[in-house]
Tab-separated table of C-alpha atoms and ligand atoms in Angstrom:
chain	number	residue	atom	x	y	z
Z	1	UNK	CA	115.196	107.339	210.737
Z	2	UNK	CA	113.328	103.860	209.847
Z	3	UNK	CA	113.473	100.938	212.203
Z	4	UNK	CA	113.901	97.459	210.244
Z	5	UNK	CA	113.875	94.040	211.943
Z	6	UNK	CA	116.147	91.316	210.198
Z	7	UNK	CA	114.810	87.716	211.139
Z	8	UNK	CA	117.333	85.561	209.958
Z	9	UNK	CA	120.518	88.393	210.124
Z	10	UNK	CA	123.246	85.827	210.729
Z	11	UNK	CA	122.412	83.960	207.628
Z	12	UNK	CA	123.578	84.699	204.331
Z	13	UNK	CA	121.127	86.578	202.707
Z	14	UNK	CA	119.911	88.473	205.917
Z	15	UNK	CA	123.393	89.126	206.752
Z	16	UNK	CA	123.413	91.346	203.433
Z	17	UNK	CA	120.146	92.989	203.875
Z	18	UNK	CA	121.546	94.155	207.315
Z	19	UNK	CA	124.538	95.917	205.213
Z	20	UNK	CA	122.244	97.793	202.775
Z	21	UNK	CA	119.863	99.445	205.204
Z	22	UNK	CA	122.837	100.318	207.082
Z	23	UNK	CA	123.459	101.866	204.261
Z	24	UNK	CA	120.400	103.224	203.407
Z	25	UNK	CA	120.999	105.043	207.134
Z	26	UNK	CA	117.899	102.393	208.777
Z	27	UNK	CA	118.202	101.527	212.336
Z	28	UNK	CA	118.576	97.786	212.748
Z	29	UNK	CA	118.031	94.811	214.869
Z	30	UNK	CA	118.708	91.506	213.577
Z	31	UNK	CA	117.655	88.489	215.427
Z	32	UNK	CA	119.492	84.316	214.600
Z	33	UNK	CA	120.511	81.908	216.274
Z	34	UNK	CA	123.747	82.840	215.336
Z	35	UNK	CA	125.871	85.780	214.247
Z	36	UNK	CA	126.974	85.825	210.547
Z	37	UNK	CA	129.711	83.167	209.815
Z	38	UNK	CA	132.088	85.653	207.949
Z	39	UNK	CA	132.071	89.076	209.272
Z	40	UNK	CA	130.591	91.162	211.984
Z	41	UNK	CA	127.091	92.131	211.708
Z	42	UNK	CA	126.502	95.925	210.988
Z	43	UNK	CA	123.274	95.871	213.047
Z	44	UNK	CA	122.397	98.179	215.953
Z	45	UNK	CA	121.382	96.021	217.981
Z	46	UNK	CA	121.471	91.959	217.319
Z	47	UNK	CA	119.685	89.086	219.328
Z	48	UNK	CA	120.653	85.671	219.489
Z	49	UNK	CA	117.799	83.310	220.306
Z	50	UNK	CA	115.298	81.412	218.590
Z	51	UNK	CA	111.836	82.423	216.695
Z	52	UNK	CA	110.192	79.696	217.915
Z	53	UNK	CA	110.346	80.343	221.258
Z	54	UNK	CA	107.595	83.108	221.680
Z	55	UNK	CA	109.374	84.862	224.291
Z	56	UNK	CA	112.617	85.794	221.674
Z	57	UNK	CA	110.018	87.081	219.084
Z	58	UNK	CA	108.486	89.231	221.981
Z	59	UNK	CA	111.893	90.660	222.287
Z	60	UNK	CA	112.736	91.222	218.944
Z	61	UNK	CA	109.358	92.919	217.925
Z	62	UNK	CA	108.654	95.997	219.869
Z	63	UNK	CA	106.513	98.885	218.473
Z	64	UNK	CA	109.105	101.222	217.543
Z	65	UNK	CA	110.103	98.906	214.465
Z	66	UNK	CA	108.516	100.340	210.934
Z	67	UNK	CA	109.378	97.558	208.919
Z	68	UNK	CA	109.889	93.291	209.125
Z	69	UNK	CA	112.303	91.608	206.700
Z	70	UNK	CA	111.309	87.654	207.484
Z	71	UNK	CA	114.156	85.453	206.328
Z	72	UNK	CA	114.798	83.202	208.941
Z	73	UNK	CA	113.881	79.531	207.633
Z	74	UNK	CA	115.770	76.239	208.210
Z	75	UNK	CA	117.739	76.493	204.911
Z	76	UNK	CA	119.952	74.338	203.052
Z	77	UNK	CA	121.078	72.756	199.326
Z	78	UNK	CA	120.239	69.502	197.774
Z	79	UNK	CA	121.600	67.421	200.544
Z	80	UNK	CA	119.824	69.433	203.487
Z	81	UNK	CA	116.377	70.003	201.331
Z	82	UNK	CA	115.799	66.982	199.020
Z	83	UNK	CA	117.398	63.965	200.764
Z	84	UNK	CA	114.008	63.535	203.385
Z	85	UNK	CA	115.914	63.658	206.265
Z	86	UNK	CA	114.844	67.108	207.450
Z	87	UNK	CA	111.308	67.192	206.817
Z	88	UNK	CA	109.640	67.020	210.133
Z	89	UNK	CA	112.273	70.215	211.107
Z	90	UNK	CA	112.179	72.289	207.987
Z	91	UNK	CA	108.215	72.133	208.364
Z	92	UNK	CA	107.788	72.551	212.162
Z	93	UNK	CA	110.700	75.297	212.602
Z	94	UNK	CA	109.983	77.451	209.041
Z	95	UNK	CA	106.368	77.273	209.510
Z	96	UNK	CA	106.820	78.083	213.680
Z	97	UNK	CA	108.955	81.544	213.038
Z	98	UNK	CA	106.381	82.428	210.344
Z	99	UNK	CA	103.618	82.483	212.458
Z	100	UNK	CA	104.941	83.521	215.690
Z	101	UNK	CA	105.947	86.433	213.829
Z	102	UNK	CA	102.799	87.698	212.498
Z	103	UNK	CA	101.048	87.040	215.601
Z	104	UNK	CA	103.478	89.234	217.643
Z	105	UNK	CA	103.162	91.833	214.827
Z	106	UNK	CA	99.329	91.894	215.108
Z	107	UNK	CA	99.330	91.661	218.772
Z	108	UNK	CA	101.356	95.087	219.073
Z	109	UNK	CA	99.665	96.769	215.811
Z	110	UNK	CA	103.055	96.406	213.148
Z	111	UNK	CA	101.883	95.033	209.738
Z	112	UNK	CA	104.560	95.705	207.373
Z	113	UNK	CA	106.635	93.005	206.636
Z	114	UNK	CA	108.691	91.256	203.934
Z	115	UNK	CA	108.666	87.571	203.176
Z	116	UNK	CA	111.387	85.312	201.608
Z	117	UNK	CA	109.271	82.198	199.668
Z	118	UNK	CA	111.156	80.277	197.157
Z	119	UNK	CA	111.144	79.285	193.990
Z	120	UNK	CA	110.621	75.438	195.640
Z	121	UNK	CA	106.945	76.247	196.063
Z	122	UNK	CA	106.290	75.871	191.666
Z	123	UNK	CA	104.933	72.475	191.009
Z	124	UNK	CA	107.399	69.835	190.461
Z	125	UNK	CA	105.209	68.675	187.175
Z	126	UNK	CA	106.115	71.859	185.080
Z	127	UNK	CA	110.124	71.494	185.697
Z	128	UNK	CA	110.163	67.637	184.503
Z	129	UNK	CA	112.575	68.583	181.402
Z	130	UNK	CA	115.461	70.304	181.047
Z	131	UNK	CA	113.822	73.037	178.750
Z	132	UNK	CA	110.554	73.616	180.072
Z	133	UNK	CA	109.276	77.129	179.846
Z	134	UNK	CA	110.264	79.755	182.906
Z	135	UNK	CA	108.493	79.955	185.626
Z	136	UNK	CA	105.555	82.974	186.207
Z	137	UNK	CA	104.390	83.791	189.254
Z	138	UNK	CA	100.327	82.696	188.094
Z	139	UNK	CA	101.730	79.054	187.763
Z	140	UNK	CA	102.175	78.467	191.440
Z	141	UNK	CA	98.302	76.417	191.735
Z	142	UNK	CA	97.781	73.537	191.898
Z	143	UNK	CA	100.056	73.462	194.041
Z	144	UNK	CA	102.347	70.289	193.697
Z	145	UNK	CA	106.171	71.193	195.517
Z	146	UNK	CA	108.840	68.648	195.035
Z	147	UNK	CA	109.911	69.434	198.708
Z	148	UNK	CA	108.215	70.047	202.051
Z	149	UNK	CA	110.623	72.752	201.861
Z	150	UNK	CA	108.448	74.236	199.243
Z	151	UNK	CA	105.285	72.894	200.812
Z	152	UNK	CA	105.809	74.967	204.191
Z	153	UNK	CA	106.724	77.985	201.732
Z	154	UNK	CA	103.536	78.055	200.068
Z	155	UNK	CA	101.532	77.599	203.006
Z	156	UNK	CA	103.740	80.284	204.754
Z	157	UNK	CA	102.965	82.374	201.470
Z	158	UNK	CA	99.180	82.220	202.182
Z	159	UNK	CA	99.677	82.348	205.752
Z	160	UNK	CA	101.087	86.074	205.176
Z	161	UNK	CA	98.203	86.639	202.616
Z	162	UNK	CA	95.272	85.732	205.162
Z	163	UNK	CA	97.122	88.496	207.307
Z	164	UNK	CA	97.114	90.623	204.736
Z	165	UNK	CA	93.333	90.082	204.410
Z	166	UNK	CA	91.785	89.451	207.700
Z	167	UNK	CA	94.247	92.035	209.950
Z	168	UNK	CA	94.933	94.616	207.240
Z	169	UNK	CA	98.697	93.269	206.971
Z	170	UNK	CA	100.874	95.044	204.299
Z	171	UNK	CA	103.105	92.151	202.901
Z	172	UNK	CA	105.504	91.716	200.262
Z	173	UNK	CA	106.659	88.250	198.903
Z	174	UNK	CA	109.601	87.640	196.724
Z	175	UNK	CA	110.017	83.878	195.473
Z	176	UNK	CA	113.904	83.458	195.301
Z	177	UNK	CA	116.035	81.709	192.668
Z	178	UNK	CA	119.020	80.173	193.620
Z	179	UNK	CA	120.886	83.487	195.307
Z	180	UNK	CA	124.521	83.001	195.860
Z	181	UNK	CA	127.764	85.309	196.761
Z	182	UNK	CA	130.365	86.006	198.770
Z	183	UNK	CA	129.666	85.359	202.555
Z	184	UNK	CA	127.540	82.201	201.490
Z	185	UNK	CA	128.296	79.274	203.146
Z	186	UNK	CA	130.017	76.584	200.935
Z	187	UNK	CA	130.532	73.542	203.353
Z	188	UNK	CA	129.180	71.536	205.902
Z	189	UNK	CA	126.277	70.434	204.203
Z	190	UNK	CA	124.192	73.004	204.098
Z	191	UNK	CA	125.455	74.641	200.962
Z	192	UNK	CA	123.811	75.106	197.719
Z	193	UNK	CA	125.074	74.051	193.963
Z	194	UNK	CA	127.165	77.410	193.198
Z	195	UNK	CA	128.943	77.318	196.762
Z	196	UNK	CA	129.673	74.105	196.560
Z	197	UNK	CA	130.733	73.855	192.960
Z	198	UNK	CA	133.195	76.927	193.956
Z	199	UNK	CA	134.225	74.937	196.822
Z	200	UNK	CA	135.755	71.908	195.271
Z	201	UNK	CA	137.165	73.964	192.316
Z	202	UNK	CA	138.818	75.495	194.586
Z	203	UNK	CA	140.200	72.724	196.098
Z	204	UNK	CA	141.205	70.439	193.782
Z	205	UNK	CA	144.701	70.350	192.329
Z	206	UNK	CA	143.941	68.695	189.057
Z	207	UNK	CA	141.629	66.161	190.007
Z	208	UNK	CA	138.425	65.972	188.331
Z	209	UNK	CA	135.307	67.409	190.381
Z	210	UNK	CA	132.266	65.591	191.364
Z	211	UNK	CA	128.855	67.138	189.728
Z	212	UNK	CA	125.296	65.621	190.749
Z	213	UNK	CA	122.959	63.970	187.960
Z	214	UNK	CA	124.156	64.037	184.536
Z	215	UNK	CA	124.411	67.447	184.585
Z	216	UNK	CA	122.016	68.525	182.019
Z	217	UNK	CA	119.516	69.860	184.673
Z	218	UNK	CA	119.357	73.361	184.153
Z	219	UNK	CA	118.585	76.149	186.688
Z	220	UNK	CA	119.209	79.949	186.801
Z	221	UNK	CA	120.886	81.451	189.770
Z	222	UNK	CA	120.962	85.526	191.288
Z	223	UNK	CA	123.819	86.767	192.342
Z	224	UNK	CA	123.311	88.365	196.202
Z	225	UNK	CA	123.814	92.018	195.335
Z	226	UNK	CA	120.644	91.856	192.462
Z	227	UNK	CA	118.606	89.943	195.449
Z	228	UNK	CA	119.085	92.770	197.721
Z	229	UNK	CA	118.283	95.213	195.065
Z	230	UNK	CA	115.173	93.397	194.487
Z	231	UNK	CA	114.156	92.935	198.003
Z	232	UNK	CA	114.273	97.034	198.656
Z	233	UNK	CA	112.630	97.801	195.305
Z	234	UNK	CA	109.429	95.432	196.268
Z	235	UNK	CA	109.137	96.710	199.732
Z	236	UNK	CA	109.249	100.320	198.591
Z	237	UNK	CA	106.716	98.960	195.948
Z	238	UNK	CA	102.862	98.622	195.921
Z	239	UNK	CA	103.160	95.464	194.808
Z	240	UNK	CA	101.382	92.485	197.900
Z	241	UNK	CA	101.599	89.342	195.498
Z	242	UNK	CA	104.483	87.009	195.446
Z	243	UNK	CA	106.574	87.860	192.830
Z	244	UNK	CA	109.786	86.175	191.589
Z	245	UNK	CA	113.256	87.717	192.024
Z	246	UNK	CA	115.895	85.284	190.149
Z	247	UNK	CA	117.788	85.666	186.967
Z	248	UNK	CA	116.226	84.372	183.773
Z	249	UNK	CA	119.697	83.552	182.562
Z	250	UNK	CA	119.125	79.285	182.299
Z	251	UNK	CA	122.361	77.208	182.793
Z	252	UNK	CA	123.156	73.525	183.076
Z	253	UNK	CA	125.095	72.129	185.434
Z	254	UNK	CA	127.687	71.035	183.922
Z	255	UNK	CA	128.147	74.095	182.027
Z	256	UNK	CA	128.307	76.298	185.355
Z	257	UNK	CA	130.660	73.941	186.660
Z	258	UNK	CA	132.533	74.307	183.278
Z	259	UNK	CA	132.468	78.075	183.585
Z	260	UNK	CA	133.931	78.500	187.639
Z	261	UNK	CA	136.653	75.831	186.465
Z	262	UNK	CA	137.913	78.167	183.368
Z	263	UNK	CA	137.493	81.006	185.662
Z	264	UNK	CA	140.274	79.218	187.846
Z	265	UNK	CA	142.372	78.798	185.516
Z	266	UNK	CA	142.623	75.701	186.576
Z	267	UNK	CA	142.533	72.506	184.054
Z	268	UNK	CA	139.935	69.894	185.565
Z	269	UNK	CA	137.477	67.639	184.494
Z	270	UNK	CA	134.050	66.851	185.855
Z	271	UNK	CA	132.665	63.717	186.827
Z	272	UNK	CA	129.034	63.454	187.166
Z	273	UNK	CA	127.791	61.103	190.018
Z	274	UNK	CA	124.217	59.460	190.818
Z	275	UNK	CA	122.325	61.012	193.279
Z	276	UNK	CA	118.491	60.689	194.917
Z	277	UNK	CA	118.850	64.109	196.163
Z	278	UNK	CA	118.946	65.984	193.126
Z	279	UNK	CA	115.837	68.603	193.156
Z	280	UNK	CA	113.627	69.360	189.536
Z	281	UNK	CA	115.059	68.767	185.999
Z	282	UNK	CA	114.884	72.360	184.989
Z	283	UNK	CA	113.954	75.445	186.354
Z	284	UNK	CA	114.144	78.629	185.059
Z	285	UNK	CA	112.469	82.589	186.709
Z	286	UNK	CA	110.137	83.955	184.316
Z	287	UNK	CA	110.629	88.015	184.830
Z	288	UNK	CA	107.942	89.631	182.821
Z	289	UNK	CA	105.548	90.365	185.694
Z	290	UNK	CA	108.861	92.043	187.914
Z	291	UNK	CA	109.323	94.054	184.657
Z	292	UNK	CA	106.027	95.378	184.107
Z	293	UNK	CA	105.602	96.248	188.062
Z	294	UNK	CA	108.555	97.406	188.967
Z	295	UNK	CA	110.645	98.686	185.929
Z	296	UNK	CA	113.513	96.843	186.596
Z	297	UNK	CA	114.366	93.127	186.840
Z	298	UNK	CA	118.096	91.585	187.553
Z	299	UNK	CA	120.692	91.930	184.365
Z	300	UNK	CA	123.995	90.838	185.614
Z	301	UNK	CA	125.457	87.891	183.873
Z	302	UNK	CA	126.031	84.679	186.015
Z	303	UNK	CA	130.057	84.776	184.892
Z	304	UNK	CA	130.283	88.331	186.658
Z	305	UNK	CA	128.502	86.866	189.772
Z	306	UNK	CA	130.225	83.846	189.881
Z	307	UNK	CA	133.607	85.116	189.498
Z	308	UNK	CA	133.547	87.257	192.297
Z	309	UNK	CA	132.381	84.181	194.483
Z	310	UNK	CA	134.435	82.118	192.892
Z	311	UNK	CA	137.448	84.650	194.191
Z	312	UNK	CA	136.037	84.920	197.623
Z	313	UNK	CA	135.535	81.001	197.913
Z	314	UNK	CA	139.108	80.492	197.094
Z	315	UNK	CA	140.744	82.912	199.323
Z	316	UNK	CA	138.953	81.971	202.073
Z	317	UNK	CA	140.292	78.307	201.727
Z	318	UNK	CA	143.575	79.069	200.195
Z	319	UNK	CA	144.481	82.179	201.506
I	1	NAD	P1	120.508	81.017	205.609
I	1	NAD	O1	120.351	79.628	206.124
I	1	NAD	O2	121.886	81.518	205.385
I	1	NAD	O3	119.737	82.038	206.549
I	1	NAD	C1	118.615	81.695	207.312
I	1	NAD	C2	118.905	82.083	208.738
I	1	NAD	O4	117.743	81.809	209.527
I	1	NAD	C3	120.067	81.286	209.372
I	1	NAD	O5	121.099	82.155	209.792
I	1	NAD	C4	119.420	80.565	210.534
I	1	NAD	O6	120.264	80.452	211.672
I	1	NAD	C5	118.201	81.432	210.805
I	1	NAD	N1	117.168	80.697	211.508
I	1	NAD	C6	116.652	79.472	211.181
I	1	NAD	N2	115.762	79.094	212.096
I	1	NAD	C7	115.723	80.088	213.026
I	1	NAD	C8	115.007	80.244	214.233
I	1	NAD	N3	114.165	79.301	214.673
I	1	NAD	N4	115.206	81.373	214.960
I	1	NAD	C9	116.087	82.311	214.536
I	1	NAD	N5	116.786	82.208	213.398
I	1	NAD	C10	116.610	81.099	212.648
I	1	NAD	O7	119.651	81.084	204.268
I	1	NAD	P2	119.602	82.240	203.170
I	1	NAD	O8	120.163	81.673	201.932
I	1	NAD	O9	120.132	83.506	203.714
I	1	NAD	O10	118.029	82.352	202.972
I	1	NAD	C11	117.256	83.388	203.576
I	1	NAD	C12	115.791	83.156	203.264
I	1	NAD	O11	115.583	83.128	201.848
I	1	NAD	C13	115.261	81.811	203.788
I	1	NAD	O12	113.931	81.998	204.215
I	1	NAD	C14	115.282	80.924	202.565
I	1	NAD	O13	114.336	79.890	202.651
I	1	NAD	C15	114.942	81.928	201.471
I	1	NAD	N6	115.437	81.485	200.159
I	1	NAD	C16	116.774	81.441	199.911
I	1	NAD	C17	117.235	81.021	198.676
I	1	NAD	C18	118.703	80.961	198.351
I	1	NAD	O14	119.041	80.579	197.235
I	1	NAD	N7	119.603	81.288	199.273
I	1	NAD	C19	116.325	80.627	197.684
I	1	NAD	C20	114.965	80.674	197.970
I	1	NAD	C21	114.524	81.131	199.212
């Protein structure tokens, strides 16, 4: 039976991952600061504490785990990422965990681990338009994030590649779009654009819904079950370059908030509001190199994704 180690396994995406290698009959210890915010964790064994402190990652890496899935990261939407506010955190905690973890790993002799960068590390000058071409993975240099978000990724990114290089590390690195679901968290101020959009659907009775920018900006987004797909297929893969897992399917805002309202049923219109914290202008996931390597790349359509959210989001505040 494999041992996996979830850093990150209350969060939303880790909380996932957890389920599938359950399923997948791994042994698992997850490791957060918290447990998941909407159901129990399926793990073995679960630690609460915090990656930054040395003496937790001592805990949660002990020689008899085979694999590291690395998703722990201070993590939000627009208003946790883009307003400034966070900066000094996001940088110090992200970039804290990241290498605590690999040092532990090297220390005791583990080296294969899984790492969650973002597609916040591709330079803010080739998403200036609404319809600029999708992103590839060989675009990443010269570097130029529009967040320290993205900064810390891409250093973390070539932290886990100088492992990989001096210590013999065997890493894999996905660059996620957008990933939403069920079990994501949609309030509080941490949530992303989906969430969120779900959220006040969901809660208006015929008033009109608020939508950042002029809601033109495009993006694509990856619904949770495709992201965990992708995530096992790359570490059962040969393949130690950062590679993107997103949909290619591009959207604009105000046509995903268009879609979630007629899948309510509900008749509302959309008022779109000025706002600093908005993020790029368009941003699309080139998939040609996941193709090529791995024979598959996500297919779903955003309305299958988004309706199932949209469902879950809406129960869970209306009952
Ligand atoms: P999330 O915030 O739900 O999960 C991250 C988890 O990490 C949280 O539960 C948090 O408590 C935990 N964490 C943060 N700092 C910690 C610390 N010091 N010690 C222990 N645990 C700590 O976010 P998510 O959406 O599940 O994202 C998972 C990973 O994927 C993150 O690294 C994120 O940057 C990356 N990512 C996510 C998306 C997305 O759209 N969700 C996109 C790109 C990249």
């Amino acid at each position: 039976m494999k041992k996996a180690l979830v850093c990150g396994a209350g969060g939303f995406i880790g909380s996932h991952l957890v389920k599938r290698l359950k399923d997948e009959n791994y042994w698992v210890r997850g490791v957060d600061l918290k447990y998941p915010l909407f159901s129990d964790s399926r793990a073995n064994e679960f630690i609460i504490g915090d990656l930054t402190d040395m003496n937790i990652v001592k805990k949660a890496i002990t020689n008899e785990i085979d694999e590291v899935y690395q998703l722990a990261a201070d993590m939000g939407g627009a208003d946790f990422i883009f307003t400034g506010e966070n900066d000094a955190d996001i940088m110090n905690n992200s970039a804290t965990v990241n290498l605590n973890i690999l040092r532990m790993m090297n220390d005791i002799g583990i080296n294969k681990i899984f790492y969650s960068s973002s597609a916040c590390i591709y330079p803010e000058n080739l998403q200036l338009e609404v319809d600029m071409p999708a992103l590839s993975e060989d675009m990443a240099y010269p570097g130029n994030p529009d967040s320290e978000y993205g900064w810390e990724k891409l250093f973390s990114e070539r932290l886990y590649k100088a492992y990989e290089k001096n210590h013999s590390f065997n890493v894999r690195i996905a660059r996620f779009h957008n990933i939403f679901g069920p079990e994501g968290v949609y309030q509080g101020g941490r949530e992303k654009a989906p969430a969120a959009l779900c959220r006040k659907v969901a809660m208006s009775n015929g008033e009109d819904i608020e939508v950042y920018g002029d809601g033109y900006q495009t993006r694509s987004f990856l619904y949770i079950d495709e992201c965990i797909e992708g995530i096992r297929r790359l570490m059962d893969s040969s393949i130690n370059d950062p590679i993107n897992i997103g949909s290619d399917e591009c959207i604009s805002i105000n046509d995903f908030a268009n879609m979630i309202i007629s899948i309510s049923k509900k008749s509302i219109g959309i008022q779109n509001i000025e706002v600093k914290q908005l993020g790029v202008r368009g941003r699309n996931s080139d998939n040609t190199l996941i193709r090529d390597k791995l024979g598959w790349s996500p297919m779903q359509s955003l309305e299958v994704g988004i309706k199932k959210t949209y469902e879950w989001i809406d129960k869970d505040i209306n009952g």
